[in-house]
PDB file of C-alpha atoms in Angstrom:
ATOM      1  CA  MET V 985     -11.625  17.234  24.646  1.00 91.00           C
ATOM      2  CA  THR V 986      -8.879  17.159  22.022  1.00 96.00           C
ATOM      3  CA  LEU V 987      -7.502  14.064  20.320  1.00 96.00           C
ATOM      4  CA  ILE V 988      -3.917  14.149  19.043  1.00 97.00           C
ATOM      5  CA  ASP V 989      -2.687  11.475  16.624  1.00 96.00           C
ATOM      6  CA  LEU V 990       0.897  10.696  17.651  1.00 96.00           C
ATOM      7  CA  GLY V 991       2.011   9.434  14.256  1.00 93.00           C
ATOM      8  CA  PRO V 992       1.274   7.193  11.323  1.00 93.00           C
ATOM      9  CA  PRO V 993       0.826   3.453  11.752  1.00 94.00           C
ATOM     10  CA  ALA V 994       3.840   1.169  11.339  1.00 92.00           C
ATOM     11  CA  SER V 995       2.083  -0.476   8.398  1.00 94.00           C
ATOM     12  CA  GLU V 996      -1.013   0.150   6.332  1.00 95.00           C
ATOM     13  CA  PRO V 997      -3.945  -2.279   6.713  1.00 96.00           C
ATOM     14  CA  VAL V 998      -3.941  -3.037   2.971  1.00 97.00           C
ATOM     15  CA  THR V 999      -0.632  -3.505   1.162  1.00 96.00           C
ATOM     16  CA  LEU V1000       0.430  -1.809  -2.049  1.00 97.00           C
ATOM     17  CA  ALA V1001       0.423  -5.185  -3.819  1.00 97.00           C
ATOM     18  CA  ASP V1002      -3.141  -5.859  -2.674  1.00 97.00           C
ATOM     19  CA  LEU V1003      -4.330  -2.414  -3.805  1.00 97.00           C
ATOM     20  CA  LYS V1004      -2.667  -2.835  -7.202  1.00 97.00           C
ATOM     21  CA  THR V1005      -4.267  -6.264  -7.634  1.00 96.00           C
ATOM     22  CA  TRP V1006      -7.696  -4.903  -6.655  1.00 95.00           C
ATOM     23  CA  CYS V1007      -7.358  -1.956  -9.065  1.00 94.00           C
ATOM     24  CA  ARG V1008      -5.847  -4.199 -11.773  1.00 95.00           C
ATOM     25  CA  ILE V1009      -2.701  -2.109 -12.054  1.00 95.00           C
ATOM     26  CA  GLU V1010       0.258  -3.994 -13.490  1.00 94.00           C
ATOM     27  CA  ARG V1011       2.803  -1.196 -13.935  1.00 94.00           C
ATOM     28  CA  ASP V1012       5.020   0.248 -11.241  1.00 95.00           C
ATOM     29  CA  ASP V1013       5.182   3.885 -12.335  1.00 94.00           C
ATOM     30  CA  GLU V1014       2.115   4.870 -10.260  1.00 92.00           C
ATOM     31  CA  ASP V1015       3.071   3.123  -7.020  1.00 95.00           C
ATOM     32  CA  ALA V1016       3.520   6.421  -5.164  1.00 94.00           C
ATOM     33  CA  LEU V1017       0.039   7.523  -6.248  1.00 92.00           C
ATOM     34  CA  VAL V1018      -1.536   4.223  -5.162  1.00 95.00           C
ATOM     35  CA  VAL V1019       0.224   4.416  -1.766  1.00 95.00           C
ATOM     36  CA  SER V1020      -1.035   7.995  -1.348  1.00 92.00           C
ATOM     37  CA  LEU V1021      -4.575   6.970  -2.285  1.00 93.00           C
ATOM     38  CA  GLY V1022      -4.351   4.066   0.169  1.00 95.00           C
ATOM     39  CA  LYS V1023      -3.365   6.378   3.028  1.00 95.00           C
ATOM     40  CA  ALA V1024      -6.120   8.846   2.140  1.00 92.00           C
ATOM     41  CA  ALA V1025      -8.669   6.027   1.977  1.00 95.00           C
ATOM     42  CA  ARG V1026      -7.539   4.676   5.374  1.00 96.00           C
ATOM     43  CA  GLU V1027      -7.881   8.140   6.887  1.00 95.00           C
ATOM     44  CA  THR V1028     -11.356   8.459   5.362  1.00 94.00           C
ATOM     45  CA  VAL V1029     -12.492   5.072   6.684  1.00 97.00           C
ATOM     46  CA  GLU V1030     -11.125   5.931  10.137  1.00 96.00           C
ATOM     47  CA  ALA V1031     -12.799   9.355  10.147  1.00 94.00           C
ATOM     48  CA  LEU V1032     -16.174   7.969   9.073  1.00 95.00           C
ATOM     49  CA  THR V1033     -16.179   5.040  11.510  1.00 96.00           C
ATOM     50  CA  ARG V1034     -13.930   6.241  14.370  1.00 95.00           C
ATOM     51  CA  THR V1035     -12.314   2.810  14.029  1.00 97.00           C
ATOM     52  CA  ILE V1036      -8.514   2.724  13.760  1.00 98.00           C
ATOM     53  CA  LEU V1037      -7.393   0.142  11.198  1.00 97.00           C
ATOM     54  CA  SER V1038      -3.694  -0.086  12.125  1.00 96.00           C
ATOM     55  CA  ARG V1039      -2.408   0.174  15.665  1.00 96.00           C
ATOM     56  CA  ARG V1040      -0.882   3.520  16.690  1.00 97.00           C
ATOM     57  CA  GLY V1041      -0.661   5.997  19.541  1.00 97.00           C
ATOM     58  CA  PHE V1042      -2.926   8.878  20.523  1.00 98.00           C
ATOM     59  CA  ARG V1043      -3.061  11.529  23.228  1.00 98.00           C
ATOM     60  CA  LEU V1044      -6.443  12.563  24.598  1.00 98.00           C
ATOM     61  CA  VAL V1045      -6.481  15.989  26.265  1.00 97.00           C
ATOM     62  CA  VAL V1046      -9.413  16.533  28.614  1.00 96.00           C
ATOM     63  CA  ASP V1047     -10.057  20.074  29.864  1.00 94.00           C
ATOM     64  CA  GLU V1048     -11.988  18.996  32.930  1.00 92.00           C
ATOM     65  CA  ALA V1049     -11.783  15.586  34.567  1.00 93.00           C
ATOM     66  CA  PRO V1050     -15.231  14.090  35.128  1.00 94.00           C
ATOM     67  CA  ALA V1051     -16.041  13.455  38.793  1.00 93.00           C
ATOM     68  CA  ASP V1052     -16.673   9.757  38.161  1.00 94.00           C
ATOM     69  CA  GLY V1053     -13.408   9.346  36.228  1.00 94.00           C
ATOM     70  CA  TRP V1054     -15.093   7.893  33.117  1.00 94.00           C
ATOM     71  CA  ILE V1055     -13.808   9.350  29.840  1.00 96.00           C
ATOM     72  CA  GLU V1056     -15.240   8.097  26.551  1.00 94.00           C
ATOM     73  CA  VAL V1057     -12.478   7.502  24.019  1.00 96.00           C
ATOM     74  CA  PRO V1058     -13.279   8.853  20.533  1.00 94.00           C
ATOM     75  CA  ARG V1059     -11.301   6.143  18.675  1.00 94.00           C
ATOM     76  CA  VAL V1060     -11.682   2.364  18.906  1.00 95.00           C
ATOM     77  CA  PRO V1061     -10.555  -0.295  19.580  1.00 96.00           C
ATOM     78  CA  VAL V1062      -8.532   0.910  22.561  1.00 97.00           C
ATOM     79  CA  ARG V1063      -5.633  -1.504  23.112  1.00 96.00           C
ATOM     80  CA  SER V1064      -3.730  -0.057  26.071  1.00 96.00           C
ATOM     81  CA  VAL V1065      -3.190   3.039  28.179  1.00 96.00           C
ATOM     82  CA  GLY V1066       0.430   4.149  28.360  1.00 94.00           C
ATOM     83  CA  ALA V1067       0.404   7.137  30.690  1.00 94.00           C
ATOM     84  CA  VAL V1068      -1.885   9.562  32.466  1.00 97.00           C
ATOM     85  CA  THR V1069      -0.833  13.123  33.321  1.00 97.00           C
ATOM     86  CA  ALA V1070      -2.979  15.340  35.544  1.00 97.00           C
ATOM     87  CA  TYR V1071      -2.506  19.111  35.793  1.00 96.00           C
ATOM     88  CA  ASP V1072      -3.145  20.798  39.133  1.00 95.00           C
ATOM     89  CA  ALA V1073      -4.586  24.305  39.618  1.00 93.00           C
ATOM     90  CA  ALA V1074      -1.140  25.854  39.056  1.00 94.00           C
ATOM     91  CA  GLY V1075      -0.673  23.911  35.814  1.00 93.00           C
ATOM     92  CA  THR V1076       1.973  21.606  37.269  1.00 95.00           C
ATOM     93  CA  PRO V1077       1.920  18.155  35.654  1.00 96.00           C
ATOM     94  CA  HIS V1078       1.605  15.056  37.840  1.00 96.00           C
ATOM     95  CA  ALA V1079       2.443  11.775  36.105  1.00 97.00           C
ATOM     96  CA  PHE V1080       0.486   8.645  36.924  1.00 96.00           C
ATOM     97  CA  GLY V1081       1.239   5.179  35.664  1.00 91.00           C
ATOM     98  CA  ALA V1082      -1.005   3.070  33.483  1.00 90.00           C
ATOM     99  CA  SER V1083      -2.242   1.304  36.628  1.00 93.00           C
ATOM    100  CA  HIS V1084      -4.309   4.434  37.383  1.00 95.00           C
ATOM    101  CA  ALA V1085      -6.418   3.901  34.243  1.00 95.00           C
ATOM    102  CA  VAL V1086      -8.647   1.002  33.251  1.00 94.00           C
ATOM    103  CA  ILE V1087     -10.132   0.385  29.809  1.00 95.00           C
ATOM    104  CA  GLU V1088     -13.891  -0.170  30.047  1.00 93.00           C
ATOM    105  CA  ARG V1089     -16.144  -1.526  27.303  1.00 91.00           C
ATOM    106  CA  ALA V1090     -19.909  -1.443  27.733  1.00 84.00           C
ATOM    107  CA  LEU V1091     -22.894  -1.000  25.410  1.00 78.00           C
ATOM    108  CA  GLY V1092     -20.671  -0.344  22.386  1.00 78.00           C
ATOM    109  CA  ILE V1093     -18.783   2.438  24.142  1.00 86.00           C
ATOM    110  CA  GLU V1094     -15.093   2.308  24.943  1.00 93.00           C
ATOM    111  CA  ALA V1095     -13.893   4.448  27.813  1.00 95.00           C
ATOM    112  CA  VAL V1096     -10.964   4.928  30.133  1.00 96.00           C
ATOM    113  CA  ARG V1097     -11.773   5.090  33.826  1.00 96.00           C
ATOM    114  CA  VAL V1098      -9.108   6.984  35.760  1.00 96.00           C
ATOM    115  CA  SER V1099      -8.558   6.505  39.481  1.00 95.00           C
ATOM    116  CA  PRO V1100      -9.899   8.925  42.113  1.00 95.00           C
ATOM    117  CA  ASP V1101      -6.279  10.041  42.706  1.00 95.00           C
ATOM    118  CA  VAL V1102      -6.070  11.257  39.103  1.00 95.00           C
ATOM    119  CA  VAL V1103      -9.445  13.020  39.317  1.00 94.00           C
ATOM    120  CA  ALA V1104      -8.372  14.764  42.552  1.00 93.00           C
ATOM    121  CA  ALA V1105      -5.087  15.939  41.004  1.00 94.00           C
ATOM    122  CA  ALA V1106      -6.651  17.079  37.712  1.00 93.00           C
ATOM    123  CA  ALA V1107      -7.968  20.498  38.705  1.00 93.00           C
ATOM    124  CA  ASN V1108      -6.694  21.892  35.400  1.00 93.00           C
ATOM    125  CA  GLY V1109      -7.349  18.923  33.116  1.00 95.00           C
ATOM    126  CA  LEU V1110      -5.525  15.762  32.176  1.00 96.00           C
ATOM    127  CA  GLU V1111      -3.883  13.908  29.301  1.00 97.00           C
ATOM    128  CA  ILE V1112      -4.199  10.215  28.525  1.00 97.00           C
ATOM    129  CA  GLU V1113      -1.800   8.503  26.150  1.00 97.00           C
ATOM    130  CA  PHE V1114      -3.234   5.344  24.663  1.00 97.00           C
ATOM    131  CA  GLU V1115      -2.852   2.945  21.797  1.00 97.00           C
ATOM    132  CA  ALA V1116      -5.773   2.132  19.533  1.00 97.00           C
ATOM    133  CA  GLY V1117      -6.283   0.054  16.432  1.00 97.00           C
ATOM    134  CA  PHE V1118      -6.011  -3.462  15.147  1.00 96.00           C
ATOM    135  CA  ASP V1119      -2.837  -5.515  14.963  1.00 94.00           C
ATOM    136  CA  ALA V1120      -1.322  -6.024  11.498  1.00 89.00           C
ATOM    137  CA  GLY V1121      -3.699  -8.026   9.330  1.00 88.00           C
ATOM    138  CA  ALA V1122      -6.480  -8.093  11.936  1.00 95.00           C
ATOM    139  CA  ALA V1123      -8.677  -5.209  10.710  1.00 96.00           C
ATOM    140  CA  PRO V1124     -12.210  -6.296   9.770  1.00 97.00           C
ATOM    141  CA  GLU V1125     -12.470  -7.489   6.171  1.00 97.00           C
ATOM    142  CA  GLY V1126     -15.468  -5.224   5.529  1.00 97.00           C
ATOM    143  CA  LEU V1127     -13.435  -2.127   6.379  1.00 98.00           C
ATOM    144  CA  LYS V1128     -10.493  -3.290   4.270  1.00 97.00           C
ATOM    145  CA  LEU V1129     -12.840  -3.949   1.346  1.00 98.00           C
ATOM    146  CA  ALA V1130     -14.341  -0.458   1.733  1.00 97.00           C
ATOM    147  CA  LEU V1131     -10.806   0.963   1.706  1.00 97.00           C
ATOM    148  CA  ARG V1132     -10.016  -0.928  -1.525  1.00 97.00           C
ATOM    149  CA  ARG V1133     -13.201   0.359  -3.151  1.00 96.00           C
ATOM    150  CA  ILE V1134     -12.403   3.947  -2.204  1.00 96.00           C
ATOM    151  CA  VAL V1135      -8.892   3.576  -3.651  1.00 95.00           C
ATOM    152  CA  SER V1136     -10.289   2.070  -6.849  1.00 94.00           C
ATOM    153  CA  ALA V1137     -12.821   4.890  -7.301  1.00 92.00           C
ATOM    154  CA  SER V1138     -10.175   7.520  -6.537  1.00 90.00           C
ATOM    155  CA  TYR V1139      -7.758   5.920  -8.986  1.00 91.00           C
ATOM    156  CA  GLU V1140     -10.414   6.070 -11.708  1.00 88.00           C
ATOM    157  CA  VAL V1141     -10.885   9.839 -11.244  1.00 84.00           C
ATOM    158  CA  ARG V1142      -7.184  10.597 -10.690  1.00 79.00           C
ATOM    159  CA  ALA V1143      -6.960  12.720 -13.848  1.00 73.00           C
ATOM    160  CA  ALA V1144      -9.848  14.943 -12.741  1.00 75.00           C
ATOM    161  CA  LEU V1145      -8.482  15.787  -9.285  1.00 73.00           C
ATOM    162  CA  PRO V1146      -4.982  15.907  -7.776  1.00 70.00           C
ATOM    163  CA  ALA V1147      -3.955  13.316  -5.179  1.00 63.00           C
ATOM    164  CA  SER V1148      -4.142  15.978  -2.446  1.00 68.00           C
ATOM    165  CA  GLN V1149      -7.921  16.191  -2.990  1.00 71.00           C
ATOM    166  CA  GLN V1150      -8.494  12.446  -2.867  1.00 64.00           C
ATOM    167  CA  PRO V1151     -10.559  10.598  -1.995  1.00 69.00           C
ATOM    168  CA  ALA V1152     -12.923  12.728  -4.020  1.00 66.00           C
ATOM    169  CA  ILE V1153     -15.712  10.192  -3.773  1.00 81.00           C
ATOM    170  CA  VAL V1154     -16.745   7.408  -1.455  1.00 90.00           C
ATOM    171  CA  PRO V1155     -18.608   4.942  -3.662  1.00 93.00           C
ATOM    172  CA  GLN V1156     -21.956   3.628  -2.481  1.00 94.00           C
ATOM    173  CA  ALA V1157     -20.525   0.096  -2.318  1.00 94.00           C
ATOM    174  CA  ALA V1158     -18.000   1.375   0.253  1.00 95.00           C
ATOM    175  CA  GLU V1159     -20.652   3.318   2.186  1.00 95.00           C
ATOM    176  CA  VAL V1160     -22.692   0.125   2.584  1.00 96.00           C
ATOM    177  CA  LEU V1161     -19.650  -1.650   4.030  1.00 96.00           C
ATOM    178  CA  LEU V1162     -18.909   1.245   6.407  1.00 96.00           C
ATOM    179  CA  ALA V1163     -22.498   1.603   7.682  1.00 94.00           C
ATOM    180  CA  PRO V1164     -22.325  -1.091  10.418  1.00 93.00           C
ATOM    181  CA  TYR V1165     -19.197   0.534  11.876  1.00 93.00           C
ATOM    182  CA  ARG V1166     -20.494   4.109  12.007  1.00 90.00           C
ATOM    183  CA  ARG V1167     -21.244   5.394  15.467  1.00 83.00           C
ATOM    184  CA  VAL V1168     -24.597   7.141  15.552  1.00 77.00           C
ATOM    185  CA  ARG V1169     -25.097   9.715  18.303  1.00 71.00           C
ATOM    186  CA  LEU V1170     -28.535  10.808  19.420  1.00 69.00           C
TER     187      LEU V1170
END
């Protein structure tokens, strides 16, 4: 299974003004750095929790369709399924509409259940395009606070490491906020 991020979100979950206020930055000459740190912190929070903070599109490529049609989605919250494409034994794509996929939520797991028609046509795998993430301003406050704390810590060590290596640290205060959102696999 391969997950492809189809592009950046339309807006970041925490604004530049909010990050500057949190970090107590009054000047404007480091705005580009703060924006970069904000994006890196969002990516870190999303990677650690598998929770998408700002709504955007993804493509999930599945090598072999499960017989029952249930496919666990590795990013949450799943908002909608846009398209399903099944590949037959010859590698020919067969497009199915969103009506052939249903979002299922049970026991803390989010999955897409594809129809038996899709499973039958997917001898050589399938692709599911879906949207995941929170609407603008709707991300959980705990995750946004963790993001702010990561940006603040990264801003403090900005002279030690270049922006491309940030976030260099995830402070313990942020880790505590992220803990309830981490998905533990046994």
